[in-house]
CSV table of C-alpha atoms (C1' of nucleotides) in Angstrom, one decimal:
chain,number,residue,atom,x,y,z
A,25,UNK,CA,-56.0,117.8,-116.2
A,26,UNK,CA,-53.0,115.7,-115.2
A,27,UNK,CA,-54.5,112.4,-116.2
A,28,UNK,CA,-54.4,113.3,-119.8
A,29,UNK,CA,-50.7,114.0,-120.1
A,30,UNK,CA,-49.9,110.4,-120.7
A,31,UNK,CA,-51.6,110.5,-124.1
A,32,UNK,CA,-49.9,113.6,-125.6
A,33,UNK,CA,-51.8,114.9,-128.5
A,34,UNK,CA,-49.9,116.7,-131.2
A,35,UNK,CA,-51.6,119.7,-132.8
A,36,UNK,CA,-50.5,121.2,-136.1
A,37,UNK,CA,-49.7,124.9,-135.7
A,38,UNK,CA,-51.9,127.6,-137.3
A,39,UNK,CA,-51.6,131.3,-137.6
A,40,UNK,CA,-55.0,131.8,-136.2
A,41,UNK,CA,-54.3,129.9,-133.0
A,42,UNK,CA,-50.9,131.6,-132.6
A,43,UNK,CA,-52.5,135.0,-132.8
A,44,UNK,CA,-55.4,133.9,-130.6
A,45,UNK,CA,-53.0,133.0,-127.8
A,46,UNK,CA,-51.0,136.2,-128.2
A,47,UNK,CA,-54.1,138.2,-128.0
A,48,UNK,CA,-55.2,136.4,-124.9
A,49,UNK,CA,-51.8,137.0,-123.3
A,50,UNK,CA,-51.9,140.7,-124.1
A,51,UNK,CA,-55.1,141.5,-122.3
A,52,UNK,CA,-56.4,141.4,-118.8
A,53,UNK,CA,-60.0,141.8,-119.5
A,54,UNK,CA,-60.9,138.0,-119.6
A,55,UNK,CA,-62.4,138.2,-123.0
A,56,UNK,CA,-65.5,136.3,-124.3
A,57,UNK,CA,-65.3,134.2,-127.4
A,58,UNK,CA,-67.0,136.9,-129.4
A,59,UNK,CA,-64.7,139.6,-128.2
A,60,UNK,CA,-61.7,137.5,-129.4
A,61,UNK,CA,-63.6,136.9,-132.7
A,62,UNK,CA,-64.2,140.6,-133.3
A,63,UNK,CA,-60.6,141.5,-132.7
A,64,UNK,CA,-59.0,138.8,-134.8
A,65,UNK,CA,-61.6,139.3,-137.6
A,66,UNK,CA,-59.6,142.5,-138.5
A,67,UNK,CA,-56.5,140.4,-139.1
A,68,UNK,CA,-58.3,137.4,-140.6
A,69,UNK,CA,-61.2,138.7,-142.6
A,70,UNK,CA,-62.5,135.1,-143.2
A,71,UNK,CA,-62.2,134.1,-139.6
A,72,UNK,CA,-65.0,131.9,-138.3
A,73,UNK,CA,-66.4,131.9,-134.8
A,74,UNK,CA,-66.1,128.1,-134.8
A,75,UNK,CA,-62.4,128.5,-135.2
A,76,UNK,CA,-62.2,130.6,-132.1
A,77,UNK,CA,-64.1,128.0,-130.0
A,78,UNK,CA,-62.1,125.1,-131.4
A,79,UNK,CA,-58.7,126.8,-130.8
A,80,UNK,CA,-59.8,127.9,-127.4
A,81,UNK,CA,-60.5,124.2,-126.5
A,82,UNK,CA,-57.1,123.2,-128.0
A,83,UNK,CA,-55.3,125.8,-125.9
A,84,UNK,CA,-57.2,124.7,-122.8
A,85,UNK,CA,-56.2,121.1,-123.6
A,86,UNK,CA,-52.6,122.3,-123.8
A,87,UNK,CA,-52.9,124.0,-120.4
A,88,UNK,CA,-52.2,127.4,-121.9
A,89,UNK,CA,-55.6,128.9,-121.4
A,90,UNK,CA,-58.4,128.4,-118.9
A,91,UNK,CA,-62.1,129.0,-119.0
A,92,UNK,CA,-63.9,131.0,-116.4
A,93,UNK,CA,-67.6,130.4,-115.9
A,94,UNK,CA,-68.8,133.2,-113.7
A,95,UNK,CA,-72.6,133.0,-113.6
A,96,UNK,CA,-73.0,135.0,-116.7
A,97,UNK,CA,-74.7,133.4,-119.7
A,98,UNK,CA,-71.4,133.2,-121.6
A,99,UNK,CA,-67.9,131.9,-120.9
A,100,UNK,CA,-64.8,134.0,-120.5
A,101,UNK,CA,-61.2,133.0,-121.2
A,102,UNK,CA,-57.8,133.9,-120.0
A,103,UNK,CA,-54.2,132.9,-120.7
A,104,UNK,CA,-53.0,130.8,-117.8
A,105,UNK,CA,-50.3,132.4,-115.8
A,106,UNK,CA,-49.8,132.1,-112.1
A,107,UNK,CA,-52.6,130.8,-109.9
A,108,UNK,CA,-55.0,133.5,-108.8
A,109,UNK,CA,-58.5,134.2,-107.9
A,110,UNK,CA,-61.3,136.5,-109.2
A,111,UNK,CA,-63.2,139.5,-108.1
A,112,UNK,CA,-66.6,139.4,-109.8
A,113,UNK,CA,-68.9,142.4,-109.8
A,114,UNK,CA,-72.4,141.2,-109.3
A,115,UNK,CA,-73.7,144.4,-110.9
A,116,UNK,CA,-71.9,144.6,-114.2
A,117,UNK,CA,-70.2,141.2,-114.5
A,118,UNK,CA,-66.7,142.5,-114.7
A,119,UNK,CA,-64.0,140.1,-113.6
A,120,UNK,CA,-60.8,141.3,-112.0
A,121,UNK,CA,-57.8,139.2,-111.2
A,122,UNK,CA,-56.8,139.0,-107.6
A,123,UNK,CA,-53.2,137.8,-107.4
A,124,UNK,CA,-52.5,138.4,-103.8
A,125,UNK,CA,-51.6,135.4,-101.8
A,126,UNK,CA,-52.4,131.7,-102.0
A,127,UNK,CA,-54.0,130.4,-98.9
A,128,UNK,CA,-52.0,127.3,-98.0
A,129,UNK,CA,-54.2,126.4,-95.1
A,130,UNK,CA,-57.0,125.6,-97.5
A,131,UNK,CA,-55.1,123.0,-99.3
A,132,UNK,CA,-54.1,121.1,-96.2
A,133,UNK,CA,-57.6,121.3,-94.7
A,134,UNK,CA,-59.4,120.1,-97.8
A,135,UNK,CA,-57.0,117.2,-98.6
A,136,UNK,CA,-57.5,115.9,-95.0
A,137,UNK,CA,-61.2,115.8,-95.1
A,138,UNK,CA,-62.3,114.5,-98.4
A,139,UNK,CA,-61.8,111.5,-100.7
A,140,UNK,CA,-61.7,113.8,-103.8
A,141,UNK,CA,-58.5,113.8,-105.7
A,142,UNK,CA,-58.2,117.6,-105.5
A,143,UNK,CA,-56.5,119.3,-108.5
A,144,UNK,CA,-56.9,122.8,-107.3
A,145,UNK,CA,-59.4,125.4,-106.1
A,146,UNK,CA,-60.6,128.8,-107.1
A,147,UNK,CA,-62.0,131.5,-104.9
A,148,UNK,CA,-64.6,133.7,-106.5
A,149,UNK,CA,-65.2,136.9,-104.5
A,150,UNK,CA,-68.6,138.5,-105.2
A,151,UNK,CA,-69.2,142.1,-104.6
A,152,UNK,CA,-69.7,145.5,-106.2
A,153,UNK,CA,-66.9,147.2,-108.0
A,154,UNK,CA,-65.8,150.8,-107.5
A,155,UNK,CA,-67.6,152.1,-110.6
A,156,UNK,CA,-70.9,150.4,-109.7
A,157,UNK,CA,-70.7,151.7,-106.2
A,158,UNK,CA,-70.6,155.2,-107.6
A,159,UNK,CA,-73.6,154.5,-109.9
A,160,UNK,CA,-75.6,153.2,-106.9
A,161,UNK,CA,-75.5,156.6,-105.2
A,162,UNK,CA,-76.5,158.4,-108.3
A,163,UNK,CA,-79.6,156.4,-108.8
A,164,UNK,CA,-81.3,158.0,-105.8
B,20,UNK,CA,-77.7,140.9,-102.7
B,21,UNK,CA,-78.0,143.3,-99.8
B,22,UNK,CA,-78.5,146.4,-102.0
B,23,UNK,CA,-81.9,145.1,-103.1
B,24,UNK,CA,-83.5,144.7,-99.7
B,25,UNK,CA,-84.8,148.2,-99.5
B,26,UNK,CA,-87.3,147.7,-102.3
B,27,UNK,CA,-89.1,144.6,-101.0
B,28,UNK,CA,-91.1,142.9,-103.7
B,29,UNK,CA,-94.2,141.0,-102.7
B,30,UNK,CA,-94.9,137.7,-104.5
B,31,UNK,CA,-98.3,136.0,-104.6
B,32,UNK,CA,-97.9,132.5,-103.4
B,33,UNK,CA,-98.4,129.5,-105.7
B,34,UNK,CA,-98.5,125.8,-105.2
B,35,UNK,CA,-95.9,125.2,-107.9
B,36,UNK,CA,-93.4,127.4,-106.2
B,37,UNK,CA,-94.1,126.0,-102.8
B,38,UNK,CA,-93.5,122.5,-104.0
B,39,UNK,CA,-90.4,123.6,-106.0
B,40,UNK,CA,-88.8,125.0,-102.8
B,41,UNK,CA,-89.8,121.8,-100.8
B,42,UNK,CA,-88.2,119.7,-103.5
B,43,UNK,CA,-85.0,121.7,-103.5
B,44,UNK,CA,-84.8,121.5,-99.7
B,45,UNK,CA,-85.3,117.7,-99.8
B,46,UNK,CA,-82.3,116.9,-102.0
B,47,UNK,CA,-78.6,117.3,-102.0
B,48,UNK,CA,-77.9,116.7,-105.6
B,49,UNK,CA,-77.9,120.4,-106.8
B,50,UNK,CA,-80.5,119.8,-109.4
B,51,UNK,CA,-80.7,121.3,-112.9
B,52,UNK,CA,-83.8,123.1,-114.0
B,53,UNK,CA,-84.8,120.1,-116.1
B,54,UNK,CA,-84.4,117.7,-113.3
B,55,UNK,CA,-86.7,119.8,-111.2
B,56,UNK,CA,-89.1,120.0,-114.1
B,57,UNK,CA,-89.2,116.2,-114.6
B,58,UNK,CA,-89.9,115.6,-110.9
B,59,UNK,CA,-92.6,118.2,-110.5
B,60,UNK,CA,-94.2,117.2,-113.8
B,61,UNK,CA,-95.6,114.1,-112.1
B,62,UNK,CA,-97.4,116.2,-109.6
B,63,UNK,CA,-98.4,119.0,-112.0
B,64,UNK,CA,-99.1,117.4,-115.3
B,65,UNK,CA,-99.4,120.7,-117.0
B,66,UNK,CA,-96.2,122.1,-115.6
B,67,UNK,CA,-94.2,124.3,-117.9
B,68,UNK,CA,-90.4,124.6,-117.9
B,69,UNK,CA,-90.8,128.4,-118.0
B,70,UNK,CA,-92.6,128.1,-114.6
B,71,UNK,CA,-89.5,126.4,-113.2
B,72,UNK,CA,-87.2,129.1,-114.4
B,73,UNK,CA,-89.4,131.9,-113.3
B,74,UNK,CA,-89.9,130.5,-109.8
B,75,UNK,CA,-86.3,129.7,-109.4
B,76,UNK,CA,-85.4,133.4,-110.1
B,77,UNK,CA,-88.1,134.5,-107.6
B,78,UNK,CA,-86.7,132.1,-105.0
B,79,UNK,CA,-83.2,133.4,-105.7
B,80,UNK,CA,-84.5,137.0,-105.4
B,81,UNK,CA,-86.0,136.0,-102.0
B,82,UNK,CA,-82.6,134.6,-101.0
B,83,UNK,CA,-84.0,131.1,-100.5
B,84,UNK,CA,-82.2,129.5,-103.4
B,85,UNK,CA,-78.9,130.1,-105.1
B,86,UNK,CA,-77.6,129.3,-108.5
B,87,UNK,CA,-74.3,127.5,-109.0
B,88,UNK,CA,-72.5,127.9,-112.3
B,89,UNK,CA,-69.9,125.3,-112.5
B,90,UNK,CA,-68.4,125.3,-115.9
B,91,UNK,CA,-71.0,123.0,-117.3
B,92,UNK,CA,-73.3,124.1,-120.0
B,93,UNK,CA,-76.3,124.3,-117.7
B,94,UNK,CA,-77.0,125.9,-114.3
B,95,UNK,CA,-77.6,124.0,-111.1
B,96,UNK,CA,-79.6,125.2,-108.1
B,97,UNK,CA,-79.7,124.5,-104.4
B,98,UNK,CA,-81.8,125.7,-101.4
B,99,UNK,CA,-79.7,128.2,-99.5
B,100,UNK,CA,-78.9,127.0,-96.0
B,101,UNK,CA,-75.6,127.7,-94.2
B,102,UNK,CA,-72.7,129.1,-96.2
B,103,UNK,CA,-70.6,126.4,-97.7
B,104,UNK,CA,-68.3,125.5,-100.6
B,105,UNK,CA,-68.4,123.0,-103.4
B,106,UNK,CA,-66.4,120.0,-104.5
B,107,UNK,CA,-66.8,119.7,-108.2
B,108,UNK,CA,-65.8,116.6,-110.1
B,109,UNK,CA,-64.1,117.5,-113.3
B,110,UNK,CA,-64.9,114.1,-114.8
B,111,UNK,CA,-68.6,113.7,-114.2
B,112,UNK,CA,-69.7,117.2,-113.2
B,113,UNK,CA,-71.1,116.0,-109.8
B,114,UNK,CA,-71.2,118.7,-107.1
B,115,UNK,CA,-70.9,117.9,-103.5
B,116,UNK,CA,-71.4,120.3,-100.6
B,117,UNK,CA,-68.4,120.9,-98.4
B,118,UNK,CA,-69.6,122.4,-95.2
B,119,UNK,CA,-66.4,122.2,-93.1
B,120,UNK,CA,-65.1,125.4,-91.8
B,121,UNK,CA,-65.3,129.0,-93.1
B,122,UNK,CA,-61.9,130.5,-93.5
B,123,UNK,CA,-62.0,133.9,-91.7
B,124,UNK,CA,-58.5,134.8,-92.7
B,125,UNK,CA,-59.7,135.2,-96.3
B,126,UNK,CA,-62.4,137.8,-95.5
B,127,UNK,CA,-59.9,140.0,-93.6
B,128,UNK,CA,-57.3,139.6,-96.3
B,129,UNK,CA,-59.6,140.5,-99.1
B,130,UNK,CA,-61.3,143.4,-97.5
B,131,UNK,CA,-58.0,145.0,-96.8
B,132,UNK,CA,-56.7,144.9,-100.3
B,133,UNK,CA,-59.4,145.8,-102.7
B,134,UNK,CA,-61.9,148.6,-103.3
B,135,UNK,CA,-64.7,146.1,-104.1
B,136,UNK,CA,-67.6,146.0,-101.7
B,137,UNK,CA,-67.3,142.3,-101.0
B,138,UNK,CA,-70.6,140.5,-100.3
B,139,UNK,CA,-69.1,137.1,-100.0
B,140,UNK,CA,-67.0,134.4,-101.5
B,141,UNK,CA,-67.2,130.9,-102.7
B,142,UNK,CA,-64.5,128.3,-103.0
B,143,UNK,CA,-64.9,125.8,-105.7
B,144,UNK,CA,-62.6,122.8,-105.3
B,145,UNK,CA,-61.9,120.9,-108.5
B,146,UNK,CA,-60.9,117.3,-108.5
B,147,UNK,CA,-61.9,113.8,-109.2
B,148,UNK,CA,-64.5,112.1,-107.1
B,149,UNK,CA,-64.1,108.6,-105.6
B,150,UNK,CA,-66.3,106.9,-108.2
B,151,UNK,CA,-64.4,108.4,-111.2
B,152,UNK,CA,-61.1,107.6,-109.6
B,153,UNK,CA,-62.1,103.9,-109.7
B,154,UNK,CA,-63.2,104.2,-113.3
B,155,UNK,CA,-59.8,105.6,-114.3
B,156,UNK,CA,-58.0,102.5,-113.1
B,157,UNK,CA,-60.5,100.3,-115.0
B,158,UNK,CA,-59.8,102.0,-118.3
B,159,UNK,CA,-56.3,100.6,-118.5
C,15,DT,C1',-119.4,134.0,-100.6
C,16,DT,C1',-118.9,136.5,-104.9
C,17,DC,C1',-116.6,139.7,-107.7
C,18,DC,C1',-112.5,141.9,-109.4
C,19,DT,C1',-107.9,143.0,-110.2
C,20,DT,C1',-103.7,141.3,-111.4
C,21,DA,C1',-99.9,138.0,-110.6
C,22,DA,C1',-98.9,133.2,-112.0
C,23,DT,C1',-99.2,129.6,-115.3
C,24,DA,C1',-99.0,126.9,-119.7
C,25,DA,C1',-97.7,126.6,-124.3
C,26,DT,C1',-94.8,128.0,-127.5
C,27,DA,C1',-91.8,131.0,-130.0
C,28,DA,C1',-87.5,133.5,-129.7
C,29,DT,C1',-82.7,134.2,-128.3
C,30,DC,C1',-78.1,133.3,-128.3
C,31,DA,C1',-73.8,131.0,-126.8
C,32,DT,C1',-71.7,127.0,-128.3
C,33,DT,C1',-71.1,122.8,-131.1
C,34,DC,C1',-71.3,120.2,-135.3
C,35,DC,C1',-70.8,119.2,-140.3
C,36,DG,C1',-69.3,119.2,-145.2
C,37,DA,C1',-66.3,121.3,-148.4
C,38,DT,C1',-62.0,123.7,-149.0
C,39,DT,C1',-57.4,125.1,-147.6
C,40,DA,C1',-52.8,124.6,-146.0
C,41,DC,C1',-49.3,122.4,-142.6
C,42,DG,C1',-45.5,119.5,-142.6
C,43,DA,C1',-43.4,114.8,-143.2
C,44,DA,C1',-41.3,112.1,-146.8
D,22,DT,C1',-42.9,119.0,-154.7
D,23,DT,C1',-46.3,115.7,-153.4
D,24,DC,C1',-49.6,113.7,-150.4
D,25,DG,C1',-52.2,112.7,-146.2
D,26,DT,C1',-54.7,114.9,-143.0
D,27,DA,C1',-55.5,118.5,-139.6
D,28,DA,C1',-57.3,123.3,-139.6
D,29,DT,C1',-60.4,126.5,-141.6
D,30,DC,C1',-64.8,128.5,-143.2
D,31,DG,C1',-69.6,129.1,-143.5
D,32,DG,C1',-73.6,127.9,-142.1
D,33,DA,C1',-76.8,124.8,-139.9
D,34,DA,C1',-78.0,122.4,-135.6
D,35,DT,C1',-78.2,122.2,-130.6
D,36,DG,C1',-79.8,123.2,-126.2
D,37,DA,C1',-80.3,126.0,-122.1
D,38,DT,C1',-82.6,130.0,-121.0
D,39,DT,C1',-85.8,134.0,-121.7
D,40,DA,C1',-89.8,136.3,-123.7
D,41,DT,C1',-94.7,136.4,-125.2
D,42,DT,C1',-99.6,135.8,-125.0
D,43,DA,C1',-103.8,133.9,-123.7
D,44,DT,C1',-105.7,131.6,-119.7
D,45,DT,C1',-106.1,130.5,-114.8
D,46,DA,C1',-106.2,131.4,-110.0
D,47,DA,C1',-104.5,134.2,-105.7
D,48,DG,C1',-106.4,137.1,-102.4
D,49,DG,C1',-108.4,141.5,-101.1
D,50,DA,C1',-112.9,144.1,-100.9
D,51,DA,C1',-117.7,144.3,-100.8
DNA sequence: TTCCTTAATAATAATCATTCCGATTACGAA
DNA sequence: TTCGTAATCGGAATGATTATTATTAAGGAA
C-alpha cells in the first residue's frame, strides 16, 4: 500500500518474527497461520497463535509478506518475492506459484478504462492439479 | 465445475430460493450473505440465515451464482452472467465488475505451460476507487 | 383433491479462523 | 544498568459459516 509509506512505522525486532519470516521464505507451500504455528512451536514452546497473526500483519505492513485469500475458509501467506500468479486446485485447495510472464497488455488496458487507482492485479487460475486428475479416474 | 455435470442433482423448488436468485440478479453490489438475509427478511419474516447459505450453495452448484472471496473476512456473491473480472478497492472493500475484454493470450499461455486442467481464470485488480481517492486528499 | 414421502425451512447450537485483552517479558535508547 | 514501552503469552471474545433437529411444504401417485 503505497499511501502508507509516508508515515513510516518502526517495529521493534523480535526473534519470533525473524524466524517467522525465515520460515516463510524457506517454503513454497503458501502456509496457513496454523501451519506456521505448528512449525515454530518446536522452536518456541510458549509460542502463541496470536503472535503468529500479529507478526504476519506486521510483515504484511512492511511489504515483506502477502496474504492470499483463495476461496478456502482460511488464509494463506507467502513471502513476497517477484510478482506472480497462482494455480489453485478446485479439488484439494492446493496453491502453486505460476511465475511465467507478466502480461503487460493487461496493465495498459485496465488503466485506460477505469477511474480506479490501480495498484496491481492478480490472476488466479482455477483447475484440477495432476494428482487430483489421477484420483478422478480411480473413483469410477 | 465441469466434472460434476455427470451426476445431475435435482432440487425441489422453493419460494425462498427463487426470490434469492431474483434478488441477486437485480443488484450489482456483490452482496454478502447477511445483506441478502436482511433484504429477504422483509418478505419472509421467518427467514433463517442458514437458508441463505444453503440456497447460495445450491445456486452455486447449479452454476447460477458464484462466490467471490476478496480478502475480506466474509464472502460475497453474485449471479453468474458473462465472464468478467473484478476491481477491488483496497480501502473500502467495494467490488466492481469489469466486463471489458477477455484476454485470450492468457488462456493459450497457461494451457501450454502447466499440467493443471484449467477450468478458467479470474483477474482481480486491486486499487483505490474514486470515492476513496477523494477521501485521501481530505485527510491531510 | 387427498395422501405420502421427503426435501426445504426455521431456530439454534457448534465450529473454527481470526482478533482482542490483560498481565508479563524483553528490546533498545539514554 | 535503568526505564519506557513494544512484543509476547494465554485465554477469552468475535463473527462468518456449517451442522443439527423438529417442523413445514413441494410435488408425485392414487
